[in-house]
C-alpha cells in the first residue's frame, strides 16, 4: 500500500489570488487532489497542499484510488511556467514571476513562512515565541538577533519571548534540539498566524481567516478518495504538532482554536498551550511587554560568554569519554599517587628541556620537543584531576 504524505507549499505572484478559478481548473484537469488557501489580506500568496509518496511523486486520482504521478519538482516547474508564479513546494523552489522581484510584501510573507529572522520587523508585528529552551539559551539568541530580548516564564518547562513592534524576532527553523518544540504566533495588522516545529522537526503553519478551496482531483470521488481528500484538508497534523509544545495541551482544544475566527483563535490557542491572558493581551496590542508578569530583559551574550558556553559543552562531552572515567576512578582511589606521578612528569619534562638547551645541537631539538610534551601532558593531567575533584564536590553539594 502506498504511503502518502502531505506536502505544503505556496504560490507567490502579484496576482496569485486572482487566478483562483484557473488554479482549480488546473488541478482538476490533471486529476491532482489539492487544497488551496487564499488569504484575504495577502492577494500575492496562495497556500497549496498536495500528497506525495516516499519516492517524491504527487498523488493523482485514477480508477477509484490514488496513484503516483508527476514528481514534486516537475509539478512545481509546470505550475510556475503555466501561471508565471514563484512556487515553493516542500523542499522545491522555482522562481518564474519576474515582476515579483525585490523587497515586496510577498518576500516578507515568505520570510515568516520559512521561519527566517526578520531583523527590521518593518510591518510592526508583535510576536509571541513559546519555546522549551533553558534560560541559558536566551543570551545567545539575543546576540544572534543583535539586540536585547524580553523573556517571561510560561508554565513549568517553557518560556515565552515577547517581540514588540519594530523588534527582531527569532525564526522557527534551523534550530538544534535545545529550544524545541517551538510555537510562534504573529500579529501583523489584521493577520494572525501560527508557526511551529516539533522535537522531530515536524513543521506546522496556519493563518486564521483563510478561504480554503478543496479540489478532489476527480468529478465524482469515491469513498476512498474522499477520505484522502478530507485528510489533506484537515488541520489535525498541525494541531498535534502545535500541542506538542505543552505537556498539558489538549489536541482537541488546539484543533478548535485553529478552526476559530481570527479574532478569537490566537487567544484560545494560547490558553490551550497554558499561557496566561496577559500573553494574549500583549499579542493583541492592549498590554505592553513590560507589564507581562515575570518578564525580564536578556542582554546579548558577550563573546567571552559564548566561549565559556562552548567550552562548557566541550567539557561535558569530554567527561563522557571512557578514558576520562578511568582517570577519574584512579584519582578518586589514589589521589596522592595520581598527582605525584603527574607532577613528577612535569618536573622531568622541565629538566629535559633544560638539559636540551645546554646540550649539543644535534640533540637539542628532540630534547626540547620531548620536554615540552612531558610538561604539557603532566600539567594537563593535574588540571584534569582538579576538575574531576571539583565536579565530585559540586555533585555532593547538590545532593545534600
mmCIF file of C-alpha atoms in Angstrom:
data_model
loop_
_atom_site.group_PDB
_atom_site.id
_atom_site.type_symbol
_atom_site.label_atom_id
_atom_site.label_comp_id
_atom_site.label_asym_id
_atom_site.label_seq_id
_atom_site.Cartn_x
_atom_site.Cartn_y
_atom_site.Cartn_z
ATOM 1 C CA UNK A 1 0.000 0.000 0.000
ATOM 2 C CA UNK A 2 1.330 3.412 -0.984
ATOM 3 C CA UNK A 3 2.147 5.742 1.901
ATOM 4 C CA UNK A 4 1.012 9.281 1.112
ATOM 5 C CA UNK A 5 2.379 12.264 2.989
ATOM 6 C CA UNK A 6 1.221 15.841 2.844
ATOM 7 C CA UNK A 7 3.450 18.337 1.043
ATOM 8 C CA UNK A 8 2.851 22.020 1.847
ATOM 9 C CA UNK A 9 3.781 24.934 -0.354
ATOM 10 C CA UNK A 10 2.978 28.432 -1.584
ATOM 11 C CA UNK A 11 2.380 30.196 -4.874
ATOM 12 C CA UNK A 12 3.715 33.752 -4.946
ATOM 13 C CA UNK A 13 2.824 36.404 -7.531
ATOM 14 C CA UNK A 14 1.306 39.867 -7.577
ATOM 15 C CA UNK A 15 -1.991 38.439 -8.884
ATOM 16 C CA UNK A 16 -1.820 34.934 -7.386
ATOM 17 C CA UNK A 17 -5.201 35.048 -5.635
ATOM 18 C CA UNK A 18 -6.902 36.397 -8.764
ATOM 19 C CA UNK A 19 -6.098 33.118 -10.548
ATOM 20 C CA UNK A 20 -8.402 31.076 -8.292
ATOM 21 C CA UNK A 21 -10.639 29.612 -10.987
ATOM 22 C CA UNK A 22 -7.683 28.826 -13.232
ATOM 23 C CA UNK A 23 -5.877 27.056 -10.394
ATOM 24 C CA UNK A 24 -8.920 24.943 -9.565
ATOM 25 C CA UNK A 25 -9.326 24.026 -13.238
ATOM 26 C CA UNK A 26 -5.618 23.148 -13.471
ATOM 27 C CA UNK A 27 -5.646 20.639 -10.618
ATOM 28 C CA UNK A 28 -8.985 19.199 -11.728
ATOM 29 C CA UNK A 29 -7.733 18.736 -15.296
ATOM 30 C CA UNK A 30 -4.600 16.974 -14.043
ATOM 31 C CA UNK A 31 -6.607 14.826 -11.591
ATOM 32 C CA UNK A 32 -4.473 16.028 -8.670
ATOM 33 C CA UNK A 33 -6.188 16.266 -5.265
ATOM 34 C CA UNK A 34 -5.167 19.606 -3.782
ATOM 35 C CA UNK A 35 -6.073 22.166 -1.157
ATOM 36 C CA UNK A 36 -5.740 25.867 -1.997
ATOM 37 C CA UNK A 37 -5.690 28.509 0.756
ATOM 38 C CA UNK A 38 -6.436 32.122 -0.115
ATOM 39 C CA UNK A 39 -5.576 34.885 2.339
ATOM 40 C CA UNK A 40 -7.880 37.947 2.142
ATOM 41 C CA UNK A 41 -5.111 40.330 3.238
ATOM 42 C CA UNK A 42 -2.407 38.717 1.093
ATOM 43 C CA UNK A 43 -3.553 38.563 -2.556
ATOM 44 C CA UNK A 44 0.021 37.766 -3.597
ATOM 45 C CA UNK A 45 0.014 34.437 -1.711
ATOM 46 C CA UNK A 46 -1.841 31.164 -2.265
ATOM 47 C CA UNK A 47 -1.222 28.227 0.046
ATOM 48 C CA UNK A 48 -1.020 24.767 -1.526
ATOM 49 C CA UNK A 49 -1.228 21.209 -0.205
ATOM 50 C CA UNK A 50 -0.834 18.002 -2.182
ATOM 51 C CA UNK A 51 0.005 14.384 -1.419
ATOM 52 C CA UNK A 52 3.279 12.722 -2.423
ATOM 53 C CA UNK A 53 4.684 9.235 -1.894
ATOM 54 C CA UNK A 54 8.079 8.259 -0.493
ATOM 55 C CA UNK A 55 9.584 8.499 -3.999
ATOM 56 C CA UNK A 56 8.545 12.143 -4.325
ATOM 57 C CA UNK A 57 5.720 11.586 -6.807
ATOM 58 C CA UNK A 58 2.485 13.536 -6.483
ATOM 59 C CA UNK A 59 -0.777 11.671 -5.895
ATOM 60 C CA UNK A 60 -3.156 11.531 -8.864
ATOM 61 C CA UNK A 61 -6.765 10.304 -8.816
ATOM 62 C CA UNK A 62 -7.221 7.307 -11.112
ATOM 63 C CA UNK A 63 -9.564 4.316 -11.257
ATOM 64 C CA UNK A 64 -11.114 4.964 -7.869
ATOM 65 C CA UNK A 65 -7.855 5.345 -5.961
ATOM 66 C CA UNK A 66 -4.671 7.430 -5.829
ATOM 67 C CA UNK A 67 -1.624 6.576 -7.941
ATOM 68 C CA UNK A 68 1.836 8.185 -8.273
ATOM 69 C CA UNK A 69 2.005 10.887 -10.937
ATOM 70 C CA UNK A 70 4.436 13.708 -11.624
ATOM 71 C CA UNK A 71 7.487 14.240 -9.462
ATOM 72 C CA UNK A 72 7.082 17.091 -6.976
ATOM 73 C CA UNK A 73 9.734 19.106 -8.806
ATOM 74 C CA UNK A 74 8.019 18.531 -12.165
ATOM 75 C CA UNK A 75 4.703 19.738 -10.761
ATOM 76 C CA UNK A 76 6.306 22.836 -9.232
ATOM 77 C CA UNK A 77 8.046 23.704 -12.502
ATOM 78 C CA UNK A 78 4.864 23.211 -14.529
ATOM 79 C CA UNK A 79 2.790 25.411 -12.185
ATOM 80 C CA UNK A 80 5.475 28.111 -12.228
ATOM 81 C CA UNK A 81 5.631 28.126 -16.032
ATOM 82 C CA UNK A 82 1.868 27.883 -16.586
ATOM 83 C CA UNK A 83 0.856 30.651 -14.158
ATOM 84 C CA UNK A 84 4.079 32.738 -14.074
ATOM 85 C CA UNK A 85 4.328 32.412 -10.291
ATOM 86 C CA UNK A 86 7.083 31.558 -7.857
ATOM 87 C CA UNK A 87 6.459 28.134 -6.349
ATOM 88 C CA UNK A 88 7.598 26.770 -3.013
ATOM 89 C CA UNK A 89 6.549 23.146 -2.662
ATOM 90 C CA UNK A 90 8.139 21.049 0.046
ATOM 91 C CA UNK A 91 11.890 21.420 -0.441
ATOM 92 C CA UNK A 92 11.477 22.632 -4.027
ATOM 93 C CA UNK A 93 11.705 26.298 -5.034
ATOM 94 C CA UNK A 94 11.011 27.501 -8.578
ATOM 95 C CA UNK A 95 11.157 31.222 -9.461
ATOM 96 C CA UNK A 96 9.202 32.287 -12.508
ATOM 97 C CA UNK A 97 7.460 35.633 -11.818
ATOM 98 C CA UNK A 98 9.833 38.374 -12.997
ATOM 99 C CA UNK A 99 7.608 41.126 -11.583
ATOM 100 C CA UNK A 100 7.755 39.552 -8.158
ATOM 101 C CA UNK A 101 11.319 40.734 -7.509
ATOM 102 C CA UNK A 102 12.972 42.976 -4.956
ATOM 103 C CA UNK A 103 11.641 43.759 -1.494
ATOM 104 C CA UNK A 104 7.894 43.150 -1.660
ATOM 105 C CA UNK A 105 5.259 42.125 0.788
ATOM 106 C CA UNK A 106 5.455 38.610 -0.566
ATOM 107 C CA UNK A 107 9.142 38.416 0.316
ATOM 108 C CA UNK A 108 8.151 39.395 3.819
ATOM 109 C CA UNK A 109 5.473 36.708 3.936
ATOM 110 C CA UNK A 110 7.978 34.161 2.686
ATOM 111 C CA UNK A 111 10.321 35.174 5.479
ATOM 112 C CA UNK A 112 7.617 34.382 8.001
ATOM 113 C CA UNK A 113 6.704 31.099 6.361
ATOM 114 C CA UNK A 114 10.224 29.731 6.355
ATOM 115 C CA UNK A 115 10.929 30.942 9.874
ATOM 116 C CA UNK A 116 13.659 33.374 8.871
ATOM 117 C CA UNK A 117 14.766 36.084 11.247
ATOM 118 C CA UNK A 118 13.203 39.440 10.433
ATOM 119 C CA UNK A 119 15.565 41.944 11.996
ATOM 120 C CA UNK A 120 13.756 45.005 10.732
ATOM 121 C CA UNK A 121 10.207 43.856 11.526
ATOM 122 C CA UNK A 122 9.151 46.509 9.056
ATOM 123 C CA UNK A 123 5.468 45.641 9.372
ATOM 124 C CA UNK A 124 5.390 46.461 13.081
ATOM 125 C CA UNK A 125 4.469 42.930 14.026
ATOM 126 C CA UNK A 126 4.015 41.668 17.577
ATOM 127 C CA UNK A 127 5.351 38.170 18.055
ATOM 128 C CA UNK A 128 4.966 35.583 20.808
ATOM 129 C CA UNK A 129 7.503 32.761 20.648
ATOM 130 C CA UNK A 130 6.960 29.812 23.010
ATOM 131 C CA UNK A 131 9.998 27.589 23.498
ATOM 132 C CA UNK A 132 11.250 24.861 25.818
ATOM 133 C CA UNK A 133 14.781 26.296 25.819
ATOM 134 C CA UNK A 134 16.624 26.661 29.122
ATOM 135 C CA UNK A 135 17.338 30.193 30.449
ATOM 136 C CA UNK A 136 20.998 29.842 29.419
ATOM 137 C CA UNK A 137 19.933 29.795 25.764
ATOM 138 C CA UNK A 138 18.479 33.300 25.589
ATOM 139 C CA UNK A 139 21.654 35.437 25.763
ATOM 140 C CA UNK A 140 22.887 33.532 22.702
ATOM 141 C CA UNK A 141 19.548 34.107 20.969
ATOM 142 C CA UNK A 142 19.703 37.815 21.802
ATOM 143 C CA UNK A 143 23.188 38.020 20.299
ATOM 144 C CA UNK A 144 22.017 36.309 17.095
ATOM 145 C CA UNK A 145 19.216 38.893 16.808
ATOM 146 C CA UNK A 146 21.575 41.751 17.594
ATOM 147 C CA UNK A 147 19.512 43.288 20.386
ATOM 148 C CA UNK A 148 18.118 42.570 23.874
ATOM 149 C CA UNK A 149 15.032 40.360 24.076
ATOM 150 C CA UNK A 150 12.149 40.154 26.536
ATOM 151 C CA UNK A 151 11.590 36.742 28.111
ATOM 152 C CA UNK A 152 8.899 35.597 30.540
ATOM 153 C CA UNK A 153 8.299 32.216 32.220
ATOM 154 C CA UNK A 154 5.450 30.178 30.746
ATOM 155 C CA UNK A 155 4.452 27.182 32.812
ATOM 156 C CA UNK A 156 6.807 24.689 34.388
ATOM 157 C CA UNK A 157 9.104 23.974 31.442
ATOM 158 C CA UNK A 158 8.535 26.707 28.832
ATOM 159 C CA UNK A 159 9.499 30.323 28.307
ATOM 160 C CA UNK A 160 7.986 32.919 26.012
ATOM 161 C CA UNK A 161 9.911 35.523 24.020
ATOM 162 C CA UNK A 162 7.885 38.704 23.503
ATOM 163 C CA UNK A 163 8.756 40.829 20.481
ATOM 164 C CA UNK A 164 7.202 44.272 20.246
ATOM 165 C CA UNK A 165 6.576 46.181 17.030
ATOM 166 C CA UNK A 166 9.859 47.070 15.356
ATOM 167 C CA UNK A 167 11.869 44.411 17.207
ATOM 168 C CA UNK A 168 13.749 41.424 15.839
ATOM 169 C CA UNK A 169 12.085 38.097 16.446
ATOM 170 C CA UNK A 170 13.530 34.575 16.369
ATOM 171 C CA UNK A 171 12.928 32.339 13.397
ATOM 172 C CA UNK A 172 11.480 28.869 13.891
ATOM 173 C CA UNK A 173 13.734 26.854 11.590
ATOM 174 C CA UNK A 174 17.374 25.975 11.751
ATOM 175 C CA UNK A 175 17.233 25.095 15.428
ATOM 176 C CA UNK A 176 19.039 22.249 17.137
ATOM 177 C CA UNK A 177 17.261 20.136 19.742
ATOM 178 C CA UNK A 178 17.667 22.576 22.643
ATOM 179 C CA UNK A 179 14.770 25.020 22.101
ATOM 180 C CA UNK A 180 12.326 22.550 20.530
ATOM 181 C CA UNK A 181 9.376 22.236 20.402
ATOM 182 C CA UNK A 182 8.672 25.847 19.491
ATOM 183 C CA UNK A 183 5.424 27.671 18.656
ATOM 184 C CA UNK A 184 5.302 31.217 17.306
ATOM 185 C CA UNK A 185 2.216 33.444 16.984
ATOM 186 C CA UNK A 186 2.412 36.592 14.858
ATOM 187 C CA UNK A 187 0.005 39.537 14.804
ATOM 188 C CA UNK A 188 0.579 41.633 11.688
ATOM 189 C CA UNK A 189 -2.154 44.185 11.121
ATOM 190 C CA UNK A 190 -5.350 42.145 10.854
ATOM 191 C CA UNK A 191 -3.497 38.920 10.090
ATOM 192 C CA UNK A 192 -2.955 36.261 12.752
ATOM 193 C CA UNK A 193 -0.647 33.337 12.031
ATOM 194 C CA UNK A 194 0.925 30.469 13.921
ATOM 195 C CA UNK A 195 4.093 28.549 13.048
ATOM 196 C CA UNK A 196 5.549 25.576 14.883
ATOM 197 C CA UNK A 197 8.287 22.931 14.893
ATOM 198 C CA UNK A 198 8.150 19.772 16.996
ATOM 199 C CA UNK A 199 11.033 17.909 18.608
ATOM 200 C CA UNK A 200 11.014 15.725 15.488
ATOM 201 C CA UNK A 201 11.320 18.866 13.306
ATOM 202 C CA UNK A 202 7.752 18.442 12.011
ATOM 203 C CA UNK A 203 6.542 21.880 10.818
ATOM 204 C CA UNK A 204 3.062 23.361 11.119
ATOM 205 C CA UNK A 205 1.742 26.580 9.601
ATOM 206 C CA UNK A 206 -1.699 28.182 9.751
ATOM 207 C CA UNK A 207 -3.167 31.630 9.165
ATOM 208 C CA UNK A 208 -6.577 32.347 10.631
ATOM 209 C CA UNK A 209 -9.255 33.632 8.272
ATOM 210 C CA UNK A 210 -8.042 31.877 5.127
ATOM 211 C CA UNK A 211 -10.532 30.821 2.473
ATOM 212 C CA UNK A 212 -9.976 27.157 1.674
ATOM 213 C CA UNK A 213 -10.791 25.531 -1.668
ATOM 214 C CA UNK A 214 -10.623 21.736 -1.865
ATOM 215 C CA UNK A 215 -10.032 20.060 -5.230
ATOM 216 C CA UNK A 216 -10.939 16.364 -5.225
ATOM 217 C CA UNK A 217 -8.987 15.615 -8.388
ATOM 218 C CA UNK A 218 -11.963 13.899 -9.991
ATOM 219 C CA UNK A 219 -15.610 14.983 -10.564
ATOM 220 C CA UNK A 220 -17.059 12.015 -8.661
ATOM 221 C CA UNK A 221 -14.614 10.806 -5.965
ATOM 222 C CA UNK A 222 -15.443 7.504 -4.315
ATOM 223 C CA UNK A 223 -15.306 6.872 -0.551
ATOM 224 C CA UNK A 224 -11.579 6.088 -0.551
ATOM 225 C CA UNK A 225 -10.687 9.228 -2.498
ATOM 226 C CA UNK A 226 -12.987 11.347 -0.327
ATOM 227 C CA UNK A 227 -11.177 10.060 2.763
ATOM 228 C CA UNK A 228 -7.797 11.028 1.304
ATOM 229 C CA UNK A 229 -9.035 14.487 0.349
ATOM 230 C CA UNK A 230 -10.535 15.019 3.812
ATOM 231 C CA UNK A 231 -7.176 14.142 5.350
ATOM 232 C CA UNK A 232 -5.440 16.589 3.038
ATOM 233 C CA UNK A 233 -7.780 19.404 4.090
ATOM 234 C CA UNK A 234 -7.622 18.524 7.787
ATOM 235 C CA UNK A 235 -5.542 20.514 10.282
ATOM 236 C CA UNK A 236 -5.210 17.570 12.679
ATOM 237 C CA UNK A 237 -1.484 17.130 11.987
ATOM 238 C CA UNK A 238 -0.895 20.819 12.611
ATOM 239 C CA UNK A 239 -2.915 20.662 15.831
ATOM 240 C CA UNK A 240 -0.851 17.742 17.112
ATOM 241 C CA UNK A 241 2.417 19.478 16.203
ATOM 242 C CA UNK A 242 1.381 22.680 17.974
ATOM 243 C CA UNK A 243 0.024 20.823 21.020
ATOM 244 C CA UNK A 244 3.390 19.115 21.491
ATOM 245 C CA UNK A 245 4.778 22.427 22.768
ATOM 246 C CA UNK A 246 2.855 21.976 26.024
ATOM 247 C CA UNK A 247 2.705 18.897 28.230
ATOM 248 C CA UNK A 248 -0.846 19.791 29.289
ATOM 249 C CA UNK A 249 -2.315 20.885 25.947
ATOM 250 C CA UNK A 250 -5.422 19.061 24.720
ATOM 251 C CA UNK A 251 -5.181 18.377 20.985
ATOM 252 C CA UNK A 252 -8.960 18.711 20.610
ATOM 253 C CA UNK A 253 -8.899 22.183 22.193
ATOM 254 C CA UNK A 254 -5.959 23.202 19.973
ATOM 255 C CA UNK A 255 -7.914 21.981 16.942
ATOM 256 C CA UNK A 256 -10.903 24.108 17.962
ATOM 257 C CA UNK A 257 -8.658 27.147 18.380
ATOM 258 C CA UNK A 258 -7.235 26.688 14.881
ATOM 259 C CA UNK A 259 -10.757 26.464 13.456
ATOM 260 C CA UNK A 260 -11.993 29.568 15.295
ATOM 261 C CA UNK A 261 -12.313 33.078 13.877
ATOM 262 C CA UNK A 262 -9.147 35.146 13.628
ATOM 263 C CA UNK A 263 -10.357 37.461 16.421
ATOM 264 C CA UNK A 264 -10.702 34.520 18.828
ATOM 265 C CA UNK A 265 -8.326 31.828 17.576
ATOM 266 C CA UNK A 266 -4.968 33.152 18.886
ATOM 267 C CA UNK A 267 -6.304 33.752 22.398
ATOM 268 C CA UNK A 268 -7.915 30.305 22.509
ATOM 269 C CA UNK A 269 -4.697 28.715 21.281
ATOM 270 C CA UNK A 270 -2.580 30.495 23.884
ATOM 271 C CA UNK A 271 -4.979 29.311 26.584
ATOM 272 C CA UNK A 272 -4.768 25.761 25.256
ATOM 273 C CA UNK A 273 -0.957 25.937 25.490
ATOM 274 C CA UNK A 274 -1.108 27.086 29.119
ATOM 275 C CA UNK A 275 -0.391 30.774 28.536
ATOM 276 C CA UNK A 276 -1.993 33.374 30.796
ATOM 277 C CA UNK A 277 -4.404 36.006 29.430
ATOM 278 C CA UNK A 278 -1.680 38.664 29.630
ATOM 279 C CA UNK A 279 0.186 36.955 26.768
ATOM 280 C CA UNK A 280 -2.893 37.220 24.541
ATOM 281 C CA UNK A 281 -3.303 40.855 25.598
ATOM 282 C CA UNK A 282 0.275 41.542 24.514
ATOM 283 C CA UNK A 283 -0.288 39.843 21.152
ATOM 284 C CA UNK A 284 -3.401 41.957 20.572
ATOM 285 C CA UNK A 285 -1.537 45.155 21.485
ATOM 286 C CA UNK A 286 -3.524 46.018 24.628
ATOM 287 C CA UNK A 287 -0.680 45.278 27.083
ATOM 288 C CA UNK A 288 2.976 46.353 26.813
ATOM 289 C CA UNK A 289 5.533 43.579 27.117
ATOM 290 C CA UNK A 290 6.992 45.275 30.212
ATOM 291 C CA UNK A 291 3.674 44.711 32.026
ATOM 292 C CA UNK A 292 3.632 40.953 31.464
ATOM 293 C CA UNK A 293 4.236 39.224 34.838
ATOM 294 C CA UNK A 294 7.746 37.828 35.246
ATOM 295 C CA UNK A 295 9.152 39.432 32.083
ATOM 296 C CA UNK A 296 12.860 40.231 32.095
ATOM 297 C CA UNK A 297 15.294 41.763 29.641
ATOM 298 C CA UNK A 298 18.033 39.451 28.380
ATOM 299 C CA UNK A 299 21.097 41.196 27.008
ATOM 300 C CA UNK A 300 23.058 39.708 24.087
ATOM 301 C CA UNK A 301 25.818 37.361 25.204
ATOM 302 C CA UNK A 302 29.335 38.770 25.096
ATOM 303 C CA UNK A 303 31.984 36.906 23.073
ATOM 304 C CA UNK A 304 33.692 35.665 26.242
ATOM 305 C CA UNK A 305 30.380 34.256 27.479
ATOM 306 C CA UNK A 306 29.871 32.423 24.218
ATOM 307 C CA UNK A 307 33.368 30.994 24.532
ATOM 308 C CA UNK A 308 32.686 29.812 28.078
ATOM 309 C CA UNK A 309 29.449 28.206 26.945
ATOM 310 C CA UNK A 310 31.220 26.400 24.098
ATOM 311 C CA UNK A 311 33.995 25.226 26.394
ATOM 312 C CA UNK A 312 31.438 24.037 28.921
ATOM 313 C CA UNK A 313 29.688 21.960 26.260
ATOM 314 C CA UNK A 314 33.033 20.555 25.131
ATOM 315 C CA UNK A 315 33.931 19.635 28.725
ATOM 316 C CA UNK A 316 30.608 17.857 29.129
ATOM 317 C CA UNK A 317 31.342 15.843 26.006
ATOM 318 C CA UNK A 318 34.851 15.003 27.207
ATOM 319 C CA UNK A 319 33.532 13.893 30.598
ATOM 320 C CA UNK A 320 31.643 11.085 28.869
ATOM 321 C CA UNK A 321 34.812 9.521 27.421
ATOM 322 C CA UNK A 322 35.847 6.148 28.848
ATOM 323 C CA UNK A 323 39.455 7.345 29.290
ATOM 324 C CA UNK A 324 38.282 10.208 31.484
ATOM 325 C CA UNK A 325 36.197 7.774 33.525
ATOM 326 C CA UNK A 326 39.274 5.638 34.141
ATOM 327 C CA UNK A 327 41.306 8.692 35.111
ATOM 328 C CA UNK A 328 38.589 9.819 37.496
ATOM 329 C CA UNK A 329 38.406 6.403 39.156
ATOM 330 C CA UNK A 330 42.214 6.258 39.556
ATOM 331 C CA UNK A 331 42.342 9.765 41.007
ATOM 332 C CA UNK A 332 39.485 9.021 43.416
ATOM 333 C CA UNK A 333 41.162 5.896 44.805
ATOM 334 C CA UNK A 334 44.783 7.119 44.749
ATOM 335 C CA UNK A 335 44.682 10.942 44.782
ATOM 336 C CA UNK A 336 48.201 11.398 46.157
ATOM 337 C CA UNK A 337 49.789 8.886 43.787
ATOM 338 C CA UNK A 338 47.930 10.289 40.755
ATOM 339 C CA UNK A 339 49.012 13.862 41.415
ATOM 340 C CA UNK A 340 52.566 12.833 42.328
ATOM 341 C CA UNK A 341 53.029 10.985 39.047
ATOM 342 C CA UNK A 342 51.715 13.903 37.004
ATOM 343 C CA UNK A 343 53.795 16.435 38.933
ATOM 344 C CA UNK A 344 56.906 14.303 38.546
ATOM 345 C CA UNK A 345 56.229 14.047 34.813
ATOM 346 C CA UNK A 346 56.013 17.834 34.523
ATOM 347 C CA UNK A 347 59.219 18.313 36.538
ATOM 348 C CA UNK A 348 61.010 15.705 34.440
ATOM 349 C CA UNK A 349 59.898 17.483 31.298
ATOM 350 C CA UNK A 350 61.269 20.754 32.566
ATOM 351 C CA UNK A 351 64.580 19.057 33.359
ATOM 352 C CA UNK A 352 64.768 17.554 29.877
ATOM 353 C CA UNK A 353 64.167 20.995 28.348
ATOM 354 C CA UNK A 354 66.924 22.497 30.487
ATOM 355 C CA UNK A 355 69.416 19.753 29.548
ATOM 356 C CA UNK A 356 68.487 20.073 25.877
ATOM 357 C CA UNK A 357 69.066 23.824 25.880
ATOM 358 C CA UNK A 358 72.501 23.330 27.408
ATOM 359 C CA UNK A 359 73.363 20.252 25.349
ATOM 360 C CA UNK A 360 74.737 19.714 21.876
ATOM 361 C CA UNK A 361 72.940 20.921 18.811
ATOM 362 C CA UNK A 362 72.086 17.504 17.251
ATOM 363 C CA UNK A 363 70.005 16.515 20.279
ATOM 364 C CA UNK A 364 68.675 19.944 21.202
ATOM 365 C CA UNK A 365 65.503 19.954 19.045
ATOM 366 C CA UNK A 366 64.497 16.420 20.029
ATOM 367 C CA UNK A 367 65.128 17.124 23.708
ATOM 368 C CA UNK A 368 63.106 20.329 23.726
ATOM 369 C CA UNK A 369 60.215 18.636 21.912
ATOM 370 C CA UNK A 370 60.181 15.713 24.361
ATOM 371 C CA UNK A 371 60.426 18.018 27.358
ATOM 372 C CA UNK A 372 57.572 20.238 26.208
ATOM 373 C CA UNK A 373 55.381 17.184 25.647
ATOM 374 C CA UNK A 374 56.096 15.896 29.190
ATOM 375 C CA UNK A 375 55.395 19.269 30.771
ATOM 376 C CA UNK A 376 52.128 19.837 28.872
ATOM 377 C CA UNK A 377 50.937 16.283 29.493
ATOM 378 C CA UNK A 378 51.768 16.410 33.193
ATOM 379 C CA UNK A 379 50.116 19.780 33.742
ATOM 380 C CA UNK A 380 47.138 18.668 31.704
ATOM 381 C CA UNK A 381 46.656 15.625 33.942
ATOM 382 C CA UNK A 382 46.882 17.781 37.060
ATOM 383 C CA UNK A 383 44.221 20.095 35.630
ATOM 384 C CA UNK A 384 42.025 17.120 34.765
ATOM 385 C CA UNK A 385 42.314 15.671 38.279
ATOM 386 C CA UNK A 386 41.445 19.048 39.812
ATOM 387 C CA UNK A 387 38.411 19.401 37.539
ATOM 388 C CA UNK A 388 37.235 15.895 38.428
ATOM 389 C CA UNK A 389 37.647 16.670 42.136
ATOM 390 C CA UNK A 390 35.577 19.842 41.865
ATOM 391 C CA UNK A 391 32.975 18.035 39.805
ATOM 392 C CA UNK A 392 32.567 15.408 42.526
ATOM 393 C CA UNK A 393 32.443 18.104 45.202
ATOM 394 C CA UNK A 394 29.731 20.029 43.359
ATOM 395 C CA UNK A 395 27.775 16.835 42.846
ATOM 396 C CA UNK A 396 27.950 16.021 46.549
ATOM 397 C CA UNK A 397 26.828 19.542 47.488
ATOM 398 C CA UNK A 398 23.842 19.318 45.140
ATOM 399 C CA UNK A 399 22.762 16.010 46.669
ATOM 400 C CA UNK A 400 22.986 17.449 50.186
#
